[in-house]
């Protein structure tokens, strides 16, 4: 990333923005003690990005200050609860003017009336204007307050949210231009790394603060063909080289996920550069994400022994409603079921509700649940209901996950069948493949290689198949490289392997099946290659999102996905290999691109020059192969059911499909014939890949896709690729 | 659930499909913007929101600036809706406004004359004139809040308020401050508010766009001779939402969304 020579400040001295993707774009982060702008229209995530910056400071043990002029602190806290717990240590100064009193009231200076409090102490209700007086906020009072607070408390990061509101509401009697200039000047003199947000409906409006700031990060939101496209770019960055391209991003619970692997044109607003694996044109939106995430969550709850009766009741209610043809009611039940999982996660996180951990993997499951609880945003994402037959299948599978009451957690998960839908896309995604790989390895450990070979794609896209493996491996062992994040993913996968191994390649059994249906099922051969099913569509809103993106925050998500429960494999194996849980596999199929990303990255490069060195991949692949062999764990359970399922997933690999994660609506693919599908897929895969390369990802896809992709793939490679590849330009 | 404690309380809009897009409803006690051109269904959305509140036994208020309330009652009769329990603050300009318009003209003229001589005098006068409407709305609301407080308020529309009630073309600062004050007032009172507006020029940043916590856009376009209505959540703070455009229809039962 940072090429020290190019920037005046070595990257080690940079101030991290708290956003992995943005740090990469800035070659390490902000240059300390300077003011920066985050500019964009309302609702693009300026505040979120700014809070990530502050939360990073908290994590580094710094004192940080948020001056809010727009969003009341109580609401800001709720809106960004995904950033907890760091959020609570951020000190916030509420500079929002009071309700106007039309009667004459004693004038009070804001600096004398209000004080800075940490977010954690912000009351849940909005601050009430005092009965007898109201506070007027003036820019001079604010400057005074800032100066004294900085001197007294030594803040090292400050965010002014927003500069626009400051100009709008606090500069009565000042010329807005002169006022903005003065304020910016004041901020520079403070000598604190400061971020100011600016609301700007127009992209080319030149304002004084834009000229004075030392750097500007711009957020774009366009609507193309009815789809929203969000992109981020560094418009100006003095004193350092930076990435000048626009990258799509998505706003998630933990902040902004930037997909560095995809570039969007400033003129056409279409994707102009994306990793090969990225989009599988034909890829259907895979299975609905909500189910994938629900499955993961349920599996974890089962492992932890959480009380699931209410959840089961809702699911059964949904099933009954579906059978009746009452979609509205089914939707309601599902929404409640999702709400229950959120509540459960919160309850467990706060120490209630969790019972004695059952079985292996409970520890990890517990951690994932807590992560999810921390990450959960307000509310449950909207559920897009698939067609009745699919819905029914999903529901049945979910219900099956929940043990009657005392059933051991681990077993249940394994059984879960793999998601059906995936099939179509399988070929596309190398990414997808990776996950499958994970799984497969476990089961067939011994045969992994064979599988690979079988995979017919060597000629055309050898990379693809192999890639997956490499990726996996890479993450796991070989690739020591830089990607820490990827590893988590890998880890996840590995677990799966252990589980499966015993079973043998073919039917790795339950877990494996679920995870990588394709791999295990058909397996023996192609499975691995196809595995990628993950490609499907990771995106969906559900926590699972594909996001594995190495770059940003994939790790977390990754973790959640896998379900280690199995733990069957020998410890040693386990350690090496991440655990893949059935649920994980599913995720992979459907929505979880995360793991894949890493894989992807490797693969992608070959085809497209994604920037990943092929060499790495190979090694990784090899490593993976080795691991698999080692891994051969005993199968936990043979799951006939699974076997069929697997095939389907394989196809899905498409994961890249940018689709809209949120909607999750897209296509439910018929699950039905896994076996059949697999063969086909394997045959087709090569072709698909070819297609990919040729085709430029559709814009639309890009929109949704990008995010997922970003998450997935960006990670490791991104930094290098981004910075280097992209013409690095100097800020100056 | 600790939703309420966390400030994550949700408010149903009365349109299940929309609630779904919002991931459960609007976050309570916040102001939201509903934008759309004339005839796109803004008022209807607002009324649905109020009726849902009535159904839940809440106290609701319509601040009618665009259409006289009597006409609104007539208009929704075809839906079979009974608005009799909806409290209404008629801020419709009517003839008063015309008079006031004249008055404003006069003040402006005077402003020009006086600005050279006595700036402080002049600004006080101007602000007196500008304050009247928003001030009266705010005062009326304050009186009401004493008894059974409103939990849902629809202001239809802020565009008209700006046009008729705030004579602030002279001073954009005053307009922003007043609208800021009104929205803050509603929030402090624990009101979940829908503010309707016609889409603004992209180059102008209206205060309500900065101050509201979310925006729902209603659009309508013609395909052949069929009108296609769509709803889109442009932005929504603090809640995972569906960002796509979704079709909706205005049926005899009201707004129906996919």
mmCIF file of N, CA, C and O in Angstrom, chain A residues 135-221:
data_model
loop_
_atom_site.group_PDB
_atom_site.id
_atom_site.type_symbol
_atom_site.label_atom_id
_atom_site.label_comp_id
_atom_site.label_asym_id
_atom_site.label_seq_id
_atom_site.Cartn_x
_atom_site.Cartn_y
_atom_site.Cartn_z
ATOM 1 N N UNK A 135 -31.005 28.168 23.915
ATOM 2 C CA UNK A 135 -29.616 28.431 23.616
ATOM 3 C C UNK A 135 -29.440 28.690 22.142
ATOM 4 O O UNK A 135 -29.932 27.962 21.301
ATOM 5 N N UNK A 136 -28.749 29.700 21.888
ATOM 6 C CA UNK A 136 -28.453 29.993 20.505
ATOM 7 C C UNK A 136 -27.027 29.528 20.267
ATOM 8 O O UNK A 136 -26.169 29.710 21.114
ATOM 9 N N UNK A 137 -26.838 28.891 19.167
ATOM 10 C CA UNK A 137 -25.490 28.413 18.891
ATOM 11 C C UNK A 137 -24.862 29.350 17.880
ATOM 12 O O UNK A 137 -25.396 29.544 16.798
ATOM 13 N N UNK A 138 -23.773 29.905 18.254
ATOM 14 C CA UNK A 138 -23.098 30.768 17.296
ATOM 15 C C UNK A 138 -21.726 30.188 17.016
ATOM 16 O O UNK A 138 -21.183 29.427 17.816
ATOM 17 N N UNK A 139 -21.228 30.553 15.894
ATOM 18 C CA UNK A 139 -19.963 29.971 15.493
ATOM 19 C C UNK A 139 -18.827 30.432 16.409
ATOM 20 O O UNK A 139 -17.908 29.680 16.695
ATOM 21 N N UNK A 140 -18.942 31.595 16.906
ATOM 22 C CA UNK A 140 -17.879 32.083 17.792
ATOM 23 C C UNK A 140 -17.897 31.324 19.110
ATOM 24 O O UNK A 140 -16.850 30.944 19.625
ATOM 25 N N UNK A 141 -19.093 31.074 19.608
ATOM 26 C CA UNK A 141 -19.187 30.330 20.860
ATOM 27 C C UNK A 141 -18.630 28.925 20.662
ATOM 28 O O UNK A 141 -17.968 28.361 21.527
ATOM 29 N N UNK A 142 -18.913 28.375 19.513
ATOM 30 C CA UNK A 142 -18.452 27.028 19.231
ATOM 31 C C UNK A 142 -16.925 26.985 19.154
ATOM 32 O O UNK A 142 -16.283 26.077 19.683
ATOM 33 N N UNK A 143 -16.380 27.955 18.519
ATOM 34 C CA UNK A 143 -14.918 27.994 18.412
ATOM 35 C C UNK A 143 -14.280 28.112 19.788
ATOM 36 O O UNK A 143 -13.301 27.443 20.099
ATOM 37 N N UNK A 144 -14.902 28.932 20.582
ATOM 38 C CA UNK A 144 -14.401 29.144 21.939
ATOM 39 C C UNK A 144 -14.419 27.827 22.713
ATOM 40 O O UNK A 144 -13.460 27.436 23.369
ATOM 41 N N UNK A 145 -15.552 27.157 22.590
ATOM 42 C CA UNK A 145 -15.706 25.892 23.297
ATOM 43 C C UNK A 145 -14.667 24.885 22.810
ATOM 44 O O UNK A 145 -14.025 24.196 23.603
ATOM 45 N N UNK A 146 -14.501 24.801 21.491
ATOM 46 C CA UNK A 146 -13.552 23.831 20.945
ATOM 47 C C UNK A 146 -12.142 24.110 21.433
ATOM 48 O O UNK A 146 -11.412 23.201 21.823
ATOM 49 N N UNK A 147 -11.809 25.352 21.429
ATOM 50 C CA UNK A 147 -10.440 25.692 21.810
ATOM 51 C C UNK A 147 -10.178 25.267 23.255
ATOM 52 O O UNK A 147 -9.174 24.634 23.559
ATOM 53 N N UNK A 148 -11.110 25.580 24.118
ATOM 54 C CA UNK A 148 -10.856 25.261 25.522
ATOM 55 C C UNK A 148 -10.918 23.754 25.767
ATOM 56 O O UNK A 148 -10.144 23.203 26.526
ATOM 57 N N UNK A 149 -11.824 23.086 25.090
ATOM 58 C CA UNK A 149 -11.939 21.640 25.306
ATOM 59 C C UNK A 149 -10.703 20.914 24.788
ATOM 60 O O UNK A 149 -10.243 19.947 25.383
ATOM 61 N N UNK A 150 -10.208 21.353 23.655
ATOM 62 C CA UNK A 150 -9.025 20.698 23.100
ATOM 63 C C UNK A 150 -7.834 20.913 24.017
ATOM 64 O O UNK A 150 -7.053 19.995 24.278
ATOM 65 N N UNK A 151 -7.736 22.099 24.537
ATOM 66 C CA UNK A 151 -6.610 22.388 25.424
ATOM 67 C C UNK A 151 -6.729 21.574 26.707
ATOM 68 O O UNK A 151 -5.750 21.052 27.231
ATOM 69 N N UNK A 152 -7.958 21.445 27.175
ATOM 70 C CA UNK A 152 -8.162 20.784 28.458
ATOM 71 C C UNK A 152 -8.063 19.259 28.341
ATOM 72 O O UNK A 152 -7.485 18.603 29.190
ATOM 73 N N UNK A 153 -8.661 18.725 27.306
ATOM 74 C CA UNK A 153 -8.747 17.269 27.237
ATOM 75 C C UNK A 153 -7.821 16.621 26.217
ATOM 76 O O UNK A 153 -7.728 15.403 26.157
ATOM 77 N N UNK A 154 -7.209 17.412 25.406
ATOM 78 C CA UNK A 154 -6.253 16.843 24.472
ATOM 79 C C UNK A 154 -6.847 15.894 23.447
ATOM 80 O O UNK A 154 -6.336 14.798 23.220
ATOM 81 N N UNK A 155 -7.927 16.316 22.844
ATOM 82 C CA UNK A 155 -8.516 15.458 21.806
ATOM 83 C C UNK A 155 -7.540 15.284 20.654
ATOM 84 O O UNK A 155 -6.842 16.225 20.280
ATOM 85 N N UNK A 156 -7.521 14.086 20.098
ATOM 86 C CA UNK A 156 -6.658 13.888 18.943
ATOM 87 C C UNK A 156 -7.464 13.716 17.666
ATOM 88 O O UNK A 156 -6.905 13.698 16.582
ATOM 89 N N UNK A 157 -8.749 13.551 17.814
ATOM 90 C CA UNK A 157 -9.611 13.474 16.629
ATOM 91 C C UNK A 157 -10.891 14.237 16.923
ATOM 92 O O UNK A 157 -11.480 14.068 17.991
ATOM 93 N N UNK A 158 -11.300 15.026 15.952
ATOM 94 C CA UNK A 158 -12.546 15.766 16.114
ATOM 95 C C UNK A 158 -13.367 15.609 14.842
ATOM 96 O O UNK A 158 -12.822 15.588 13.738
ATOM 97 N N UNK A 159 -14.661 15.482 15.017
ATOM 98 C CA UNK A 159 -15.552 15.471 13.869
ATOM 99 C C UNK A 159 -16.574 16.587 14.046
ATOM 100 O O UNK A 159 -17.149 16.734 15.124
ATOM 101 N N UNK A 160 -16.760 17.388 13.015
ATOM 102 C CA UNK A 160 -17.804 18.404 13.035
ATOM 103 C C UNK A 160 -18.889 17.922 12.083
ATOM 104 O O UNK A 160 -18.660 17.820 10.881
ATOM 105 N N UNK A 161 -20.039 17.600 12.619
ATOM 106 C CA UNK A 161 -21.107 17.042 11.778
ATOM 107 C C UNK A 161 -22.363 17.893 11.930
ATOM 108 O O UNK A 161 -23.050 17.797 12.918
ATOM 109 N N UNK A 162 -22.698 18.718 11.044
ATOM 110 C CA UNK A 162 -22.010 18.959 9.818
ATOM 111 C C UNK A 162 -21.662 20.423 9.658
ATOM 112 O O UNK A 162 -22.272 21.284 10.258
ATOM 113 N N UNK A 163 -20.700 20.628 8.818
ATOM 114 C CA UNK A 163 -20.273 21.980 8.476
ATOM 115 C C UNK A 163 -21.451 22.733 7.859
ATOM 116 O O UNK A 163 -21.612 23.921 8.043
ATOM 117 N N UNK A 164 -22.245 21.996 7.102
ATOM 118 C CA UNK A 164 -23.377 22.627 6.433
ATOM 119 C C UNK A 164 -24.370 23.186 7.450
ATOM 120 O O UNK A 164 -24.840 24.308 7.320
ATOM 121 N N UNK A 165 -24.665 22.389 8.465
ATOM 122 C CA UNK A 165 -25.597 22.859 9.476
ATOM 123 C C UNK A 165 -24.993 24.047 10.210
ATOM 124 O O UNK A 165 -25.692 24.983 10.581
ATOM 125 N N UNK A 166 -23.699 23.995 10.384
ATOM 126 C CA UNK A 166 -23.034 25.106 11.056
ATOM 127 C C UNK A 166 -23.253 26.388 10.258
ATOM 128 O O UNK A 166 -23.575 27.436 10.794
ATOM 129 N N UNK A 167 -23.097 26.269 8.956
ATOM 130 C CA UNK A 167 -23.296 27.446 8.125
ATOM 131 C C UNK A 167 -24.766 27.866 8.096
ATOM 132 O O UNK A 167 -25.089 29.029 8.040
ATOM 133 N N UNK A 168 -25.612 26.855 8.121
ATOM 134 C CA UNK A 168 -27.040 27.142 8.005
ATOM 135 C C UNK A 168 -27.612 27.784 9.254
ATOM 136 O O UNK A 168 -28.423 28.680 9.178
ATOM 137 N N UNK A 169 -27.237 27.227 10.375
ATOM 138 C CA UNK A 169 -27.949 27.617 11.582
ATOM 139 C C UNK A 169 -27.142 28.451 12.566
ATOM 140 O O UNK A 169 -27.675 28.957 13.524
ATOM 141 N N UNK A 170 -25.852 28.483 12.371
ATOM 142 C CA UNK A 170 -25.052 29.120 13.412
ATOM 143 C C UNK A 170 -24.273 30.326 12.938
ATOM 144 O O UNK A 170 -23.374 30.798 13.610
ATOM 145 N N UNK A 171 -24.535 30.768 11.760
ATOM 146 C CA UNK A 171 -23.745 31.889 11.274
ATOM 147 C C UNK A 171 -24.610 33.104 11.008
ATOM 148 O O UNK A 171 -24.410 33.819 10.045
ATOM 149 N N UNK A 172 -25.568 33.281 11.871
ATOM 150 C CA UNK A 172 -26.405 34.464 11.694
ATOM 151 C C UNK A 172 -25.525 35.698 11.754
ATOM 152 O O UNK A 172 -24.750 35.873 12.683
ATOM 153 N N UNK A 173 -25.690 36.483 10.776
ATOM 154 C CA UNK A 173 -24.936 37.724 10.822
ATOM 155 C C UNK A 173 -23.539 37.606 10.244
ATOM 156 O O UNK A 173 -22.816 38.569 10.159
ATOM 157 N N UNK A 174 -23.181 36.364 9.856
ATOM 158 C CA UNK A 174 -21.877 36.234 9.210
ATOM 159 C C UNK A 174 -22.086 36.022 7.733
ATOM 160 O O UNK A 174 -23.099 35.475 7.324
ATOM 161 N N UNK A 175 -21.114 36.390 6.999
ATOM 162 C CA UNK A 175 -21.160 36.048 5.588
ATOM 163 C C UNK A 175 -20.790 34.571 5.531
ATOM 164 O O UNK A 175 -19.781 34.159 6.103
ATOM 165 N N UNK A 176 -21.612 33.757 4.907
ATOM 166 C CA UNK A 176 -21.355 32.314 4.945
ATOM 167 C C UNK A 176 -19.987 31.932 4.401
ATOM 168 O O UNK A 176 -19.344 31.011 4.905
ATOM 169 N N UNK A 177 -19.550 32.598 3.393
ATOM 170 C CA UNK A 177 -18.258 32.246 2.818
ATOM 171 C C UNK A 177 -17.128 32.609 3.773
ATOM 172 O O UNK A 177 -16.282 31.779 4.122
ATOM 173 N N UNK A 178 -17.185 33.823 4.249
ATOM 174 C CA UNK A 178 -16.147 34.257 5.184
ATOM 175 C C UNK A 178 -16.212 33.421 6.454
ATOM 176 O O UNK A 178 -15.188 33.037 7.013
ATOM 177 N N UNK A 179 -17.429 33.119 6.881
ATOM 178 C CA UNK A 179 -17.600 32.326 8.093
ATOM 179 C C UNK A 179 -16.978 30.954 7.941
ATOM 180 O O UNK A 179 -16.269 30.464 8.829
ATOM 181 N N UNK A 180 -17.219 30.327 6.810
ATOM 182 C CA UNK A 180 -16.678 28.993 6.575
ATOM 183 C C UNK A 180 -15.161 29.039 6.517
ATOM 184 O O UNK A 180 -14.478 28.172 7.058
ATOM 185 N N UNK A 181 -14.678 30.069 5.880
ATOM 186 C CA UNK A 181 -13.222 30.195 5.766
ATOM 187 C C UNK A 181 -12.578 30.360 7.134
ATOM 188 O O UNK A 181 -11.602 29.691 7.466
ATOM 189 N N UNK A 182 -13.181 31.219 7.893
ATOM 190 C CA UNK A 182 -12.641 31.464 9.224
ATOM 191 C C UNK A 182 -12.644 30.195 10.049
ATOM 192 O O UNK A 182 -11.683 29.873 10.733
ATOM 193 N N UNK A 183 -13.746 29.484 9.950
ATOM 194 C CA UNK A 183 -13.867 28.284 10.770
ATOM 195 C C UNK A 183 -12.834 27.237 10.360
ATOM 196 O O UNK A 183 -12.205 26.602 11.192
ATOM 197 N N UNK A 184 -12.687 27.067 9.068
ATOM 198 C CA UNK A 184 -11.708 26.091 8.581
ATOM 199 C C UNK A 184 -10.315 26.452 9.055
ATOM 200 O O UNK A 184 -9.525 25.605 9.468
ATOM 201 N N UNK A 185 -10.061 27.713 8.995
ATOM 202 C CA UNK A 185 -8.757 28.215 9.409
ATOM 203 C C UNK A 185 -8.575 27.921 10.899
ATOM 204 O O UNK A 185 -7.522 27.468 11.346
ATOM 205 N N UNK A 186 -9.626 28.159 11.617
ATOM 206 C CA UNK A 186 -9.593 27.907 13.055
ATOM 207 C C UNK A 186 -9.297 26.434 13.328
ATOM 208 O O UNK A 186 -8.481 26.085 14.174
ATOM 209 N N UNK A 187 -9.960 25.596 12.573
ATOM 210 C CA UNK A 187 -9.781 24.155 12.768
ATOM 211 C C UNK A 187 -8.345 23.733 12.453
ATOM 212 O O UNK A 187 -7.750 22.941 13.166
ATOM 213 N N UNK A 188 -7.786 24.308 11.382
ATOM 214 C CA UNK A 188 -6.399 23.930 11.066
ATOM 215 C C UNK A 188 -5.471 24.335 12.197
ATOM 216 O O UNK A 188 -4.535 23.628 12.531
ATOM 217 N N UNK A 189 -5.765 25.466 12.765
ATOM 218 C CA UNK A 189 -4.904 25.956 13.845
ATOM 219 C C UNK A 189 -4.999 25.106 15.107
ATOM 220 O O UNK A 189 -4.104 25.125 15.937
ATOM 221 N N UNK A 190 -6.094 24.388 15.232
ATOM 222 C CA UNK A 190 -6.234 23.547 16.410
ATOM 223 C C UNK A 190 -5.177 22.449 16.427
ATOM 224 O O UNK A 190 -4.822 21.928 17.478
ATOM 225 N N UNK A 191 -4.719 22.084 15.248
ATOM 226 C CA UNK A 191 -3.697 21.045 15.191
ATOM 227 C C UNK A 191 -4.216 19.670 15.564
ATOM 228 O O UNK A 191 -3.509 18.843 16.112
ATOM 229 N N UNK A 192 -5.459 19.431 15.264
ATOM 230 C CA UNK A 192 -6.052 18.133 15.569
ATOM 231 C C UNK A 192 -6.546 17.550 14.244
ATOM 232 O O UNK A 192 -6.990 18.296 13.385
ATOM 233 N N UNK A 193 -6.428 16.267 14.076
ATOM 234 C CA UNK A 193 -6.958 15.656 12.867
ATOM 235 C C UNK A 193 -8.476 15.785 12.915
ATOM 236 O O UNK A 193 -9.114 15.247 13.812
ATOM 237 N N UNK A 194 -9.008 16.530 11.996
ATOM 238 C CA UNK A 194 -10.423 16.856 12.064
ATOM 239 C C UNK A 194 -11.140 16.433 10.793
ATOM 240 O O UNK A 194 -10.612 16.565 9.696
ATOM 241 N N UNK A 195 -12.341 15.929 10.963
ATOM 242 C CA UNK A 195 -13.163 15.589 9.808
ATOM 243 C C UNK A 195 -14.414 16.441 9.873
ATOM 244 O O UNK A 195 -15.065 16.518 10.914
ATOM 245 N N UNK A 196 -14.710 17.116 8.777
ATOM 246 C CA UNK A 196 -15.927 17.910 8.712
ATOM 247 C C UNK A 196 -16.824 17.317 7.640
ATOM 248 O O UNK A 196 -16.360 17.022 6.541
ATOM 249 N N UNK A 197 -18.065 17.132 7.946
ATOM 250 C CA UNK A 197 -18.960 16.612 6.917
ATOM 251 C C UNK A 197 -19.646 17.785 6.238
ATOM 252 O O UNK A 197 -19.934 18.800 6.864
ATOM 253 N N UNK A 198 -19.867 17.638 4.948
ATOM 254 C CA UNK A 198 -20.492 18.708 4.168
ATOM 255 C C UNK A 198 -21.593 18.115 3.313
ATOM 256 O O UNK A 198 -21.381 17.150 2.584
ATOM 257 N N UNK A 199 -22.754 18.701 3.439
ATOM 258 C CA UNK A 199 -23.908 18.243 2.686
ATOM 259 C C UNK A 199 -23.853 18.925 1.336
ATOM 260 O O UNK A 199 -23.821 20.148 1.278
ATOM 261 N N UNK A 200 -23.792 18.161 0.295
ATOM 262 C CA UNK A 200 -23.678 18.829 -0.992
ATOM 263 C C UNK A 200 -24.489 18.122 -2.043
ATOM 264 O O UNK A 200 -24.125 17.055 -2.499
ATOM 265 N N UNK A 201 -25.589 18.702 -2.410
ATOM 266 C CA UNK A 201 -26.417 18.041 -3.413
ATOM 267 C C UNK A 201 -25.746 18.026 -4.778
ATOM 268 O O UNK A 201 -25.972 17.154 -5.584
ATOM 269 N N UNK A 202 -24.935 19.004 -5.028
ATOM 270 C CA UNK A 202 -24.300 19.072 -6.341
ATOM 271 C C UNK A 202 -22.867 18.594 -6.262
ATOM 272 O O UNK A 202 -22.176 18.828 -5.280
ATOM 273 N N UNK A 203 -22.443 17.976 -7.323
ATOM 274 C CA UNK A 203 -21.104 17.421 -7.280
ATOM 275 C C UNK A 203 -20.014 18.438 -7.547
ATOM 276 O O UNK A 203 -18.873 18.244 -7.204
ATOM 277 N N UNK A 204 -20.378 19.494 -8.201
ATOM 278 C CA UNK A 204 -19.296 20.392 -8.595
ATOM 279 C C UNK A 204 -19.358 21.753 -7.922
ATOM 280 O O UNK A 204 -18.709 22.685 -8.357
ATOM 281 N N UNK A 205 -20.161 21.855 -6.895
ATOM 282 C CA UNK A 205 -20.238 23.154 -6.235
ATOM 283 C C UNK A 205 -18.915 23.452 -5.545
ATOM 284 O O UNK A 205 -18.422 22.654 -4.770
ATOM 285 N N UNK A 206 -18.363 24.593 -5.836
ATOM 286 C CA UNK A 206 -17.105 24.942 -5.194
ATOM 287 C C UNK A 206 -17.390 25.795 -3.990
ATOM 288 O O UNK A 206 -17.970 26.853 -4.083
ATOM 289 N N UNK A 207 -17.005 25.290 -2.877
ATOM 290 C CA UNK A 207 -17.266 26.046 -1.672
ATOM 291 C C UNK A 207 -15.933 26.329 -1.000
ATOM 292 O O UNK A 207 -14.958 25.633 -1.261
ATOM 293 N N UNK A 208 -15.919 27.322 -0.160
ATOM 294 C CA UNK A 208 -14.641 27.707 0.450
ATOM 295 C C UNK A 208 -14.013 26.567 1.225
ATOM 296 O O UNK A 208 -12.800 26.372 1.183
ATOM 297 N N UNK A 209 -14.843 25.801 1.913
ATOM 298 C CA UNK A 209 -14.232 24.747 2.724
ATOM 299 C C UNK A 209 -13.550 23.722 1.831
ATOM 300 O O UNK A 209 -12.560 23.108 2.224
ATOM 301 N N UNK A 210 -14.040 23.569 0.633
ATOM 302 C CA UNK A 210 -13.401 22.597 -0.250
ATOM 303 C C UNK A 210 -12.008 23.040 -0.637
ATOM 304 O O UNK A 210 -11.121 22.239 -0.874
ATOM 305 N N UNK A 211 -11.844 24.336 -0.734
ATOM 306 C CA UNK A 211 -10.530 24.805 -1.131
ATOM 307 C C UNK A 211 -9.563 24.773 0.036
ATOM 308 O O UNK A 211 -8.376 24.602 -0.142
ATOM 309 N N UNK A 212 -10.077 24.937 1.206
ATOM 310 C CA UNK A 212 -9.198 25.033 2.373
ATOM 311 C C UNK A 212 -8.820 23.704 3.005
ATOM 312 O O UNK A 212 -7.798 23.592 3.650
ATOM 313 N N UNK A 213 -9.677 22.746 2.837
ATOM 314 C CA UNK A 213 -9.388 21.468 3.484
ATOM 315 C C UNK A 213 -8.192 20.816 2.813
ATOM 316 O O UNK A 213 -7.907 21.064 1.651
ATOM 317 N N UNK A 214 -7.518 19.957 3.578
ATOM 318 C CA UNK A 214 -6.330 19.316 3.021
ATOM 319 C C UNK A 214 -6.685 18.039 2.288
ATOM 320 O O UNK A 214 -5.850 17.399 1.693
ATOM 321 N N UNK A 215 -7.909 17.685 2.387
ATOM 322 C CA UNK A 215 -8.297 16.483 1.679
ATOM 323 C C UNK A 215 -9.807 16.419 1.620
ATOM 324 O O UNK A 215 -10.491 16.996 2.470
ATOM 325 N N UNK A 216 -10.305 15.755 0.618
ATOM 326 C CA UNK A 216 -11.749 15.666 0.499
ATOM 327 C C UNK A 216 -12.135 14.262 0.055
ATOM 328 O O UNK A 216 -11.619 13.744 -0.925
ATOM 329 N N UNK A 217 -13.034 13.695 0.803
ATOM 330 C CA UNK A 217 -13.562 12.388 0.436
ATOM 331 C C UNK A 217 -14.982 12.614 -0.009
ATOM 332 O O UNK A 217 -15.755 13.270 0.687
ATOM 333 N N UNK A 218 -15.306 12.118 -1.172
ATOM 334 C CA UNK A 218 -16.625 12.421 -1.689
ATOM 335 C C UNK A 218 -17.455 11.160 -1.810
ATOM 336 O O UNK A 218 -16.974 10.128 -2.268
ATOM 337 N N UNK A 219 -18.691 11.275 -1.403
ATOM 338 C CA UNK A 219 -19.620 10.150 -1.498
ATOM 339 C C UNK A 219 -20.644 10.481 -2.574
ATOM 340 O O UNK A 219 -21.181 11.590 -2.589
ATOM 341 N N UNK A 220 -20.876 9.552 -3.438
ATOM 342 C CA UNK A 220 -21.820 9.774 -4.530
ATOM 343 C C UNK A 220 -23.012 8.844 -4.391
ATOM 344 O O UNK A 220 -22.876 7.717 -3.903
ATOM 345 N N UNK A 221 -24.125 9.338 -4.838
ATOM 346 C CA UNK A 221 -25.278 8.438 -4.915
ATOM 347 C C UNK A 221 -25.986 8.749 -6.216
ATOM 348 O O UNK A 221 -26.426 9.871 -6.447
#
